[in-house]
Amino acid sequence: MTRLRLADGTAPVLVVLVVLLAALAFAGPAYAEPSGYLALLKRAAPLVVLAVGQYFVVVSGGFDLSVGSLVTAEVVIAARLVDGDDANTSWVIALLLGFGLLVGLVNGLVTTKLLVPSFIVTLGMLLVLDGAVFLWTGGAPRGALSPSFRVAGRGGADVPLLGQVPWSVVVLLVVVGAAVWFMRGPTGRLLVAVGDNEKAVRLAGGRVDRLRLLAFVLSALLATVAAILLAGFAGVSAQVGQGLEFRAITAVVLGGVVLGGGRGSVVAAAAGAVTLEALFSLLNLLGVSGALESAVQGVIIIAAVAYAARGAALRRLFPRRRPTAKPSTVDRI
């Protein structure tokens, strides 16, 4: 019999999220109805999708700093190629997924085959994509997105009691559900093991390079999904993805995922993204300047990493006994 249990480190971020959602109910009348929270999830959906992709890379021991620039590039390419024509939507989306796949492959192959640190590789990709977008657009993207392209980010379906549920929220739930299912499988468990002890995985016959390559590909593909959602919601801009890579990393560490790999869960990473969006929404309602967002992200990253480092040091000093295995298994999400 299989029981589900939250992974270590997930409970704190869920508690913080509940507190923030309660605070929003008192701070703004819009959150007196379910529609207010659905609107929050709609705004958070692109970041949640990005955070899940970043989780795959971070938990395997790497970083992906290119996702924000990739989002910008995908939106600019989509606007130019779709040019407001619904007939172009399907093939352009397929092209965007292919472009995302290519970026993920380049990041993963340079990291694993040339042994360049992922931080440097993806920082280089960030600069390449930023430069290419500026060269192509001159800072002013051309073209327009078709109504059908924007449905995923703007549209929704009417649900009794809840009102209109945005399609972006449905996409969010599907992505998180699929990621949880993947991480409960053998490949997902090996991905975590690579971040925890790469040498042990190699000695056991695990294909470490392929696993890390898969993590970068998944991150880039989910960045493409986030770009489609964000384009529908926010429109076309040469700065649409600016800073999203740092927001995604902040969300992941806020969810208790350890930088360096080996610990963390999909649910915690997704909850970290929603928590971050809820925090910024609360600060906005309280009249706090939006310019403080970067400072808040910096404080969260420093505090989360310091807390994780302290916990790791304590575990080395006072190792816990592993409980005796029982017939039933426990899947942590």
mmCIF file of C-alpha atoms in Angstrom:
data_model
loop_
_atom_site.group_PDB
_atom_site.id
_atom_site.type_symbol
_atom_site.label_atom_id
_atom_site.label_comp_id
_atom_site.label_asym_id
_atom_site.label_seq_id
_atom_site.Cartn_x
_atom_site.Cartn_y
_atom_site.Cartn_z
ATOM 1 C CA MET A 1 0.000 0.000 0.000
ATOM 2 C CA THR A 2 1.332 3.439 -0.965
ATOM 3 C CA ARG A 3 0.861 6.480 1.212
ATOM 4 C CA LEU A 4 1.459 10.079 0.154
ATOM 5 C CA ARG A 5 3.454 12.323 2.421
ATOM 6 C CA LEU A 6 4.789 15.840 2.008
ATOM 7 C CA ALA A 7 8.561 15.988 1.566
ATOM 8 C CA ASP A 8 10.708 17.559 4.268
ATOM 9 C CA GLY A 9 10.727 21.340 4.023
ATOM 10 C CA THR A 10 7.321 21.607 2.312
ATOM 11 C CA ALA A 11 5.238 22.352 5.416
ATOM 12 C CA PRO A 12 6.871 25.738 6.271
ATOM 13 C CA VAL A 13 6.188 27.293 2.866
ATOM 14 C CA LEU A 14 2.598 26.021 2.929
ATOM 15 C CA VAL A 15 2.097 27.638 6.342
ATOM 16 C CA VAL A 16 3.522 30.942 5.060
ATOM 17 C CA LEU A 17 1.268 30.717 1.990
ATOM 18 C CA VAL A 18 -1.856 30.187 4.103
ATOM 19 C CA VAL A 19 -0.931 33.180 6.297
ATOM 20 C CA LEU A 20 -0.412 35.389 3.231
ATOM 21 C CA LEU A 21 -3.709 34.300 1.659
ATOM 22 C CA ALA A 22 -5.500 35.127 4.921
ATOM 23 C CA ALA A 23 -3.760 38.522 5.047
ATOM 24 C CA LEU A 24 -4.875 39.243 1.487
ATOM 25 C CA ALA A 25 -8.488 38.596 2.510
ATOM 26 C CA PHE A 26 -8.201 41.356 5.130
ATOM 27 C CA ALA A 27 -6.131 43.747 3.003
ATOM 28 C CA GLY A 28 -8.204 43.768 -0.164
ATOM 29 C CA PRO A 29 -11.940 43.400 -0.832
ATOM 30 C CA ALA A 30 -11.210 41.603 -4.109
ATOM 31 C CA TYR A 31 -10.126 38.552 -2.109
ATOM 32 C CA ALA A 32 -13.472 38.220 -0.385
ATOM 33 C CA GLU A 33 -14.586 36.066 -3.330
ATOM 34 C CA PRO A 34 -12.972 32.972 -4.928
ATOM 35 C CA SER A 35 -12.462 35.027 -8.097
ATOM 36 C CA GLY A 36 -9.814 37.075 -6.291
ATOM 37 C CA TYR A 37 -7.727 34.018 -5.529
ATOM 38 C CA LEU A 38 -8.248 32.658 -9.046
ATOM 39 C CA ALA A 39 -6.908 35.957 -10.375
ATOM 40 C CA LEU A 40 -3.882 35.526 -8.080
ATOM 41 C CA LEU A 41 -3.269 32.036 -9.454
ATOM 42 C CA LYS A 42 -3.669 33.381 -12.985
ATOM 43 C CA ARG A 43 -0.915 35.940 -12.351
ATOM 44 C CA ALA A 44 1.241 33.335 -10.640
ATOM 45 C CA ALA A 45 0.797 30.604 -13.283
ATOM 46 C CA PRO A 46 3.769 31.561 -15.522
ATOM 47 C CA LEU A 47 6.068 31.793 -12.478
ATOM 48 C CA VAL A 48 4.825 28.469 -11.108
ATOM 49 C CA VAL A 49 5.515 26.766 -14.443
ATOM 50 C CA LEU A 50 8.984 28.352 -14.556
ATOM 51 C CA ALA A 51 9.662 27.325 -10.949
ATOM 52 C CA VAL A 52 8.790 23.692 -11.704
ATOM 53 C CA GLY A 53 11.237 23.751 -14.624
ATOM 54 C CA GLN A 54 13.898 25.403 -12.445
ATOM 55 C CA TYR A 55 13.254 22.758 -9.792
ATOM 56 C CA PHE A 56 14.324 19.970 -12.163
ATOM 57 C CA VAL A 57 17.673 21.694 -12.753
ATOM 58 C CA VAL A 58 18.317 22.806 -9.158
ATOM 59 C CA VAL A 59 17.430 19.471 -7.566
ATOM 60 C CA SER A 60 19.900 17.759 -9.919
ATOM 61 C CA GLY A 61 22.665 20.127 -8.823
ATOM 62 C CA GLY A 62 22.581 22.916 -11.430
ATOM 63 C CA PHE A 63 21.184 26.349 -12.297
ATOM 64 C CA ASP A 64 19.288 27.687 -15.292
ATOM 65 C CA LEU A 65 19.666 31.446 -15.592
ATOM 66 C CA SER A 66 18.514 31.536 -19.216
ATOM 67 C CA VAL A 67 14.766 31.030 -18.681
ATOM 68 C CA GLY A 68 13.851 34.714 -18.358
ATOM 69 C CA SER A 69 15.602 35.625 -21.610
ATOM 70 C CA LEU A 70 14.120 32.552 -23.280
ATOM 71 C CA VAL A 71 10.623 33.727 -22.293
ATOM 72 C CA THR A 72 11.313 37.147 -23.839
ATOM 73 C CA ALA A 73 12.702 35.597 -27.023
ATOM 74 C CA GLU A 74 9.720 33.253 -27.374
ATOM 75 C CA VAL A 75 7.196 36.079 -26.975
ATOM 76 C CA VAL A 76 9.011 38.320 -29.481
ATOM 77 C CA ILE A 77 9.330 35.481 -32.011
ATOM 78 C CA ALA A 78 5.665 34.571 -31.593
ATOM 79 C CA ALA A 79 4.475 38.143 -32.182
ATOM 80 C CA ARG A 80 6.617 38.522 -35.285
ATOM 81 C CA LEU A 81 5.607 35.194 -36.859
ATOM 82 C CA VAL A 82 1.928 35.061 -35.847
ATOM 83 C CA ASP A 83 1.388 38.698 -36.889
ATOM 84 C CA GLY A 84 -2.202 38.663 -35.657
ATOM 85 C CA ASP A 85 -3.296 35.768 -37.898
ATOM 86 C CA ASP A 86 -5.088 32.870 -36.166
ATOM 87 C CA ALA A 87 -4.023 30.530 -38.989
ATOM 88 C CA ASN A 88 -0.413 30.867 -37.843
ATOM 89 C CA THR A 89 -1.011 29.986 -34.198
ATOM 90 C CA SER A 90 -0.550 26.191 -34.301
ATOM 91 C CA TRP A 91 2.686 26.034 -36.277
ATOM 92 C CA VAL A 92 4.199 28.939 -34.368
ATOM 93 C CA ILE A 93 3.540 27.219 -31.040
ATOM 94 C CA ALA A 94 5.192 24.057 -32.426
ATOM 95 C CA LEU A 95 8.157 26.186 -33.551
ATOM 96 C CA LEU A 96 8.424 27.789 -30.099
ATOM 97 C CA LEU A 97 8.509 24.358 -28.441
ATOM 98 C CA GLY A 98 11.231 23.310 -30.885
ATOM 99 C CA PHE A 99 13.235 26.454 -30.125
ATOM 100 C CA GLY A 100 12.890 25.812 -26.402
ATOM 101 C CA LEU A 101 14.033 22.223 -26.927
ATOM 102 C CA LEU A 102 17.095 23.485 -28.826
ATOM 103 C CA VAL A 103 18.044 25.944 -26.068
ATOM 104 C CA GLY A 104 17.655 23.233 -23.416
ATOM 105 C CA LEU A 105 19.807 20.826 -25.441
ATOM 106 C CA VAL A 106 22.564 23.417 -25.878
ATOM 107 C CA ASN A 107 22.555 24.250 -22.158
ATOM 108 C CA GLY A 108 22.576 20.587 -21.179
ATOM 109 C CA LEU A 109 25.177 19.401 -23.705
ATOM 110 C CA VAL A 110 27.675 22.184 -22.960
ATOM 111 C CA THR A 111 27.254 21.546 -19.233
ATOM 112 C CA THR A 112 27.591 17.759 -19.378
ATOM 113 C CA LYS A 113 29.953 17.178 -22.311
ATOM 114 C CA LEU A 114 32.266 20.177 -22.010
ATOM 115 C CA LEU A 115 32.021 20.188 -18.190
ATOM 116 C CA VAL A 116 31.321 23.921 -18.021
ATOM 117 C CA PRO A 117 29.451 24.917 -14.814
ATOM 118 C CA SER A 118 25.745 25.355 -15.501
ATOM 119 C CA PHE A 119 25.823 28.808 -13.913
ATOM 120 C CA ILE A 120 28.289 30.012 -16.590
ATOM 121 C CA VAL A 121 26.589 28.189 -19.477
ATOM 122 C CA THR A 122 23.114 29.530 -18.768
ATOM 123 C CA LEU A 123 24.431 33.013 -17.972
ATOM 124 C CA GLY A 124 26.048 32.968 -21.403
ATOM 125 C CA MET A 125 22.784 31.786 -22.974
ATOM 126 C CA LEU A 126 20.964 34.617 -21.181
ATOM 127 C CA LEU A 127 23.315 37.157 -22.770
ATOM 128 C CA VAL A 128 23.084 35.519 -26.203
ATOM 129 C CA LEU A 129 19.277 35.554 -26.178
ATOM 130 C CA ASP A 130 19.093 39.107 -24.828
ATOM 131 C CA GLY A 131 21.501 40.323 -27.507
ATOM 132 C CA ALA A 132 19.683 38.469 -30.289
ATOM 133 C CA VAL A 133 16.312 39.871 -29.252
ATOM 134 C CA PHE A 134 17.654 43.440 -29.116
ATOM 135 C CA LEU A 135 19.410 43.038 -32.467
ATOM 136 C CA TRP A 136 16.260 41.691 -34.101
ATOM 137 C CA THR A 137 13.809 44.180 -32.611
ATOM 138 C CA GLY A 138 15.881 47.260 -31.826
ATOM 139 C CA GLY A 139 14.052 47.289 -28.483
ATOM 140 C CA ALA A 140 10.610 47.567 -30.123
ATOM 141 C CA PRO A 141 9.031 44.183 -30.999
ATOM 142 C CA ARG A 142 6.988 44.075 -34.192
ATOM 143 C CA GLY A 143 3.918 42.051 -35.065
ATOM 144 C CA ALA A 144 0.983 41.011 -32.907
ATOM 145 C CA LEU A 145 -0.410 37.927 -31.219
ATOM 146 C CA SER A 146 -3.597 36.368 -32.551
ATOM 147 C CA PRO A 147 -6.705 35.992 -30.368
ATOM 148 C CA SER A 148 -6.336 32.183 -30.405
ATOM 149 C CA PHE A 149 -2.707 32.452 -29.222
ATOM 150 C CA ARG A 150 -3.798 34.575 -26.263
ATOM 151 C CA VAL A 151 -6.618 32.257 -25.148
ATOM 152 C CA ALA A 152 -4.380 30.213 -22.830
ATOM 153 C CA GLY A 153 -3.230 33.325 -20.962
ATOM 154 C CA ARG A 154 -6.477 35.320 -21.018
ATOM 155 C CA GLY A 155 -9.400 32.944 -21.460
ATOM 156 C CA GLY A 156 -11.186 30.626 -19.076
ATOM 157 C CA ALA A 157 -14.122 28.297 -18.519
ATOM 158 C CA ASP A 158 -17.195 28.935 -16.384
ATOM 159 C CA VAL A 159 -17.389 26.636 -13.351
ATOM 160 C CA PRO A 160 -20.328 26.604 -10.904
ATOM 161 C CA LEU A 161 -19.593 28.365 -7.582
ATOM 162 C CA LEU A 162 -16.105 29.420 -8.689
ATOM 163 C CA GLY A 163 -17.087 31.523 -11.678
ATOM 164 C CA GLN A 164 -14.628 31.711 -14.564
ATOM 165 C CA VAL A 165 -11.568 29.504 -14.020
ATOM 166 C CA PRO A 166 -8.663 30.778 -16.164
ATOM 167 C CA TRP A 167 -7.069 28.294 -18.572
ATOM 168 C CA SER A 168 -3.699 29.307 -17.152
ATOM 169 C CA VAL A 169 -4.767 27.876 -13.774
ATOM 170 C CA VAL A 170 -5.724 24.623 -15.492
ATOM 171 C CA VAL A 171 -2.306 24.549 -17.198
ATOM 172 C CA LEU A 172 -0.659 25.223 -13.815
ATOM 173 C CA LEU A 173 -2.454 22.259 -12.210
ATOM 174 C CA VAL A 174 -1.627 19.951 -15.124
ATOM 175 C CA VAL A 175 2.069 20.912 -15.066
ATOM 176 C CA VAL A 176 2.380 20.453 -11.292
ATOM 177 C CA GLY A 177 0.456 17.160 -11.385
ATOM 178 C CA ALA A 178 2.591 15.810 -14.244
ATOM 179 C CA ALA A 179 5.788 16.895 -12.477
ATOM 180 C CA VAL A 180 4.748 15.169 -9.231
ATOM 181 C CA TRP A 181 3.972 11.985 -11.166
ATOM 182 C CA PHE A 182 7.339 12.191 -12.949
ATOM 183 C CA MET A 183 9.320 12.742 -9.743
ATOM 184 C CA ARG A 184 7.643 9.734 -8.092
ATOM 185 C CA GLY A 185 8.940 7.521 -10.914
ATOM 186 C CA PRO A 186 12.417 5.980 -11.215
ATOM 187 C CA THR A 187 13.786 8.759 -13.457
ATOM 188 C CA GLY A 188 12.631 11.462 -11.056
ATOM 189 C CA ARG A 189 14.154 9.672 -8.079
ATOM 190 C CA LEU A 190 17.449 9.318 -9.956
ATOM 191 C CA LEU A 191 17.367 13.036 -10.777
ATOM 192 C CA VAL A 192 17.252 13.841 -7.061
ATOM 193 C CA ALA A 193 19.956 11.249 -6.372
ATOM 194 C CA VAL A 194 22.267 12.937 -8.912
ATOM 195 C CA GLY A 195 22.034 16.186 -6.967
ATOM 196 C CA ASP A 196 22.583 14.376 -3.679
ATOM 197 C CA ASN A 197 25.499 12.121 -4.677
ATOM 198 C CA GLU A 198 26.544 12.107 -8.321
ATOM 199 C CA LYS A 199 29.407 9.669 -7.744
ATOM 200 C CA ALA A 200 27.144 7.072 -6.163
ATOM 201 C CA VAL A 201 24.713 7.280 -9.093
ATOM 202 C CA ARG A 202 27.581 6.794 -11.567
ATOM 203 C CA LEU A 203 28.895 3.788 -9.651
ATOM 204 C CA ALA A 204 25.383 2.308 -9.646
ATOM 205 C CA GLY A 205 25.252 2.594 -13.450
ATOM 206 C CA GLY A 206 23.045 5.684 -13.636
ATOM 207 C CA ARG A 207 23.387 7.879 -16.738
ATOM 208 C CA VAL A 208 24.177 11.135 -14.973
ATOM 209 C CA ASP A 209 24.799 13.158 -18.142
ATOM 210 C CA ARG A 210 21.483 12.109 -19.678
ATOM 211 C CA LEU A 211 19.618 12.931 -16.479
ATOM 212 C CA ARG A 212 21.115 16.411 -16.281
ATOM 213 C CA LEU A 213 20.466 16.969 -19.982
ATOM 214 C CA LEU A 214 16.838 15.969 -19.399
ATOM 215 C CA ALA A 215 16.579 18.514 -16.554
ATOM 216 C CA PHE A 216 17.725 21.380 -18.808
ATOM 217 C CA VAL A 217 15.400 20.305 -21.614
ATOM 218 C CA LEU A 218 12.415 20.160 -19.257
ATOM 219 C CA SER A 219 13.312 23.584 -17.867
ATOM 220 C CA ALA A 220 13.453 25.132 -21.355
ATOM 221 C CA LEU A 221 10.211 23.484 -22.499
ATOM 222 C CA LEU A 222 8.383 24.709 -19.399
ATOM 223 C CA ALA A 223 9.837 28.188 -20.005
ATOM 224 C CA THR A 224 8.164 28.002 -23.419
ATOM 225 C CA VAL A 225 4.834 27.129 -21.784
ATOM 226 C CA ALA A 226 5.316 30.037 -19.361
ATOM 227 C CA ALA A 227 6.040 32.346 -22.309
ATOM 228 C CA ILE A 228 2.775 31.362 -24.017
ATOM 229 C CA LEU A 229 0.816 32.027 -20.804
ATOM 230 C CA LEU A 230 2.615 35.306 -20.141
ATOM 231 C CA ALA A 231 2.163 36.521 -23.720
ATOM 232 C CA GLY A 232 -1.574 35.946 -23.482
ATOM 233 C CA PHE A 233 -1.774 37.681 -20.113
ATOM 234 C CA ALA A 234 0.701 40.564 -20.416
ATOM 235 C CA GLY A 235 1.128 41.063 -24.153
ATOM 236 C CA VAL A 236 4.273 41.661 -26.221
ATOM 237 C CA SER A 237 7.289 43.443 -24.796
ATOM 238 C CA ALA A 238 11.069 43.224 -25.133
ATOM 239 C CA GLN A 239 11.245 43.117 -21.315
ATOM 240 C CA VAL A 240 8.437 40.628 -20.641
ATOM 241 C CA GLY A 241 10.759 37.986 -19.187
ATOM 242 C CA GLN A 242 13.234 40.318 -17.508
ATOM 243 C CA GLY A 243 14.189 39.080 -14.029
ATOM 244 C CA LEU A 244 12.019 35.961 -14.212
ATOM 245 C CA GLU A 245 15.044 33.688 -13.833
ATOM 246 C CA PHE A 246 15.760 35.192 -10.415
ATOM 247 C CA ARG A 247 12.106 35.028 -9.424
ATOM 248 C CA ALA A 248 12.037 31.337 -10.350
ATOM 249 C CA ILE A 249 15.155 30.624 -8.287
ATOM 250 C CA THR A 250 13.716 32.636 -5.386
ATOM 251 C CA ALA A 251 10.496 30.615 -5.562
ATOM 252 C CA VAL A 252 12.429 27.344 -5.568
ATOM 253 C CA VAL A 253 14.581 28.192 -2.541
ATOM 254 C CA LEU A 254 11.558 29.675 -0.751
ATOM 255 C CA GLY A 255 9.974 26.249 -1.197
ATOM 256 C CA GLY A 256 12.873 24.640 0.651
ATOM 257 C CA VAL A 257 14.642 23.175 -2.383
ATOM 258 C CA VAL A 258 18.354 23.095 -1.524
ATOM 259 C CA LEU A 259 20.702 24.891 -3.914
ATOM 260 C CA GLY A 260 23.252 22.283 -4.897
ATOM 261 C CA GLY A 261 20.614 19.585 -5.288
ATOM 262 C CA GLY A 262 19.487 16.461 -3.514
ATOM 263 C CA ARG A 263 16.545 17.833 -1.516
ATOM 264 C CA GLY A 264 13.184 19.395 -2.287
ATOM 265 C CA SER A 265 9.819 18.681 -3.860
ATOM 266 C CA VAL A 266 7.748 19.877 -6.803
ATOM 267 C CA VAL A 267 4.853 20.873 -4.556
ATOM 268 C CA ALA A 268 7.178 23.010 -2.411
ATOM 269 C CA ALA A 269 8.657 24.746 -5.472
ATOM 270 C CA ALA A 270 5.172 25.497 -6.863
ATOM 271 C CA ALA A 271 3.995 26.700 -3.447
ATOM 272 C CA GLY A 272 7.065 28.930 -3.248
ATOM 273 C CA ALA A 273 6.087 30.590 -6.534
ATOM 274 C CA VAL A 274 2.494 31.212 -5.398
ATOM 275 C CA THR A 275 3.793 32.479 -2.039
ATOM 276 C CA LEU A 276 6.090 34.944 -3.790
ATOM 277 C CA GLU A 277 3.242 36.250 -5.952
ATOM 278 C CA ALA A 278 0.954 36.503 -2.911
ATOM 279 C CA LEU A 279 3.638 38.413 -1.007
ATOM 280 C CA PHE A 280 4.108 40.941 -3.805
ATOM 281 C CA SER A 281 0.320 41.328 -4.149
ATOM 282 C CA LEU A 282 0.038 42.008 -0.416
ATOM 283 C CA LEU A 283 2.863 44.562 -0.507
ATOM 284 C CA ASN A 284 1.132 46.278 -3.431
ATOM 285 C CA LEU A 285 -2.170 46.441 -1.521
ATOM 286 C CA LEU A 286 -0.333 47.917 1.461
ATOM 287 C CA GLY A 287 1.167 50.617 -0.744
ATOM 288 C CA VAL A 288 4.756 49.372 -0.503
ATOM 289 C CA SER A 289 6.866 50.424 -3.483
ATOM 290 C CA GLY A 290 7.302 47.807 -6.181
ATOM 291 C CA ALA A 291 10.969 48.812 -6.351
ATOM 292 C CA LEU A 292 11.482 46.761 -3.161
ATOM 293 C CA GLU A 293 10.640 43.497 -4.952
ATOM 294 C CA SER A 294 14.267 42.827 -5.896
ATOM 295 C CA ALA A 295 15.393 43.518 -2.331
ATOM 296 C CA VAL A 296 12.751 41.136 -0.993
ATOM 297 C CA GLN A 297 13.888 38.425 -3.420
ATOM 298 C CA GLY A 298 17.496 38.925 -2.327
ATOM 299 C CA VAL A 299 16.613 38.632 1.349
ATOM 300 C CA ILE A 300 14.591 35.467 0.685
ATOM 301 C CA ILE A 301 17.445 33.809 -1.226
ATOM 302 C CA ILE A 302 20.058 34.676 1.424
ATOM 303 C CA ALA A 303 17.802 33.598 4.304
ATOM 304 C CA ALA A 304 16.720 30.351 2.626
ATOM 305 C CA VAL A 305 20.259 29.339 1.690
ATOM 306 C CA ALA A 306 21.556 30.215 5.170
ATOM 307 C CA TYR A 307 18.755 28.174 6.764
ATOM 308 C CA ALA A 308 19.514 25.204 4.494
ATOM 309 C CA ALA A 309 23.257 25.437 5.220
ATOM 310 C CA ARG A 310 22.587 25.541 8.953
ATOM 311 C CA GLY A 311 20.312 22.499 8.679
ATOM 312 C CA ALA A 312 22.936 20.581 6.689
ATOM 313 C CA ALA A 313 25.606 21.393 9.287
ATOM 314 C CA LEU A 314 23.365 20.190 12.109
ATOM 315 C CA ARG A 315 22.601 16.953 10.258
ATOM 316 C CA ARG A 316 26.319 16.276 9.884
ATOM 317 C CA LEU A 317 26.912 16.894 13.561
ATOM 318 C CA PHE A 318 23.859 14.985 14.796
ATOM 319 C CA PRO A 319 22.905 12.357 12.198
ATOM 320 C CA ARG A 320 19.476 10.826 12.682
ATOM 321 C CA ARG A 321 18.881 7.110 12.754
ATOM 322 C CA ARG A 322 16.965 5.829 9.800
ATOM 323 C CA PRO A 323 13.725 4.102 10.819
ATOM 324 C CA THR A 324 13.366 0.411 10.125
ATOM 325 C CA ALA A 325 11.722 -0.201 6.765
ATOM 326 C CA LYS A 326 8.072 -1.169 6.846
ATOM 327 C CA PRO A 327 6.088 -3.165 4.309
ATOM 328 C CA SER A 328 4.230 -0.105 3.040
ATOM 329 C CA THR A 329 5.990 2.526 0.973
ATOM 330 C CA VAL A 330 5.773 6.289 1.274
ATOM 331 C CA ASP A 331 5.863 8.618 -1.737
ATOM 332 C CA ARG A 332 6.915 12.175 -0.919
ATOM 333 C CA ILE A 333 5.638 14.973 -3.094
#
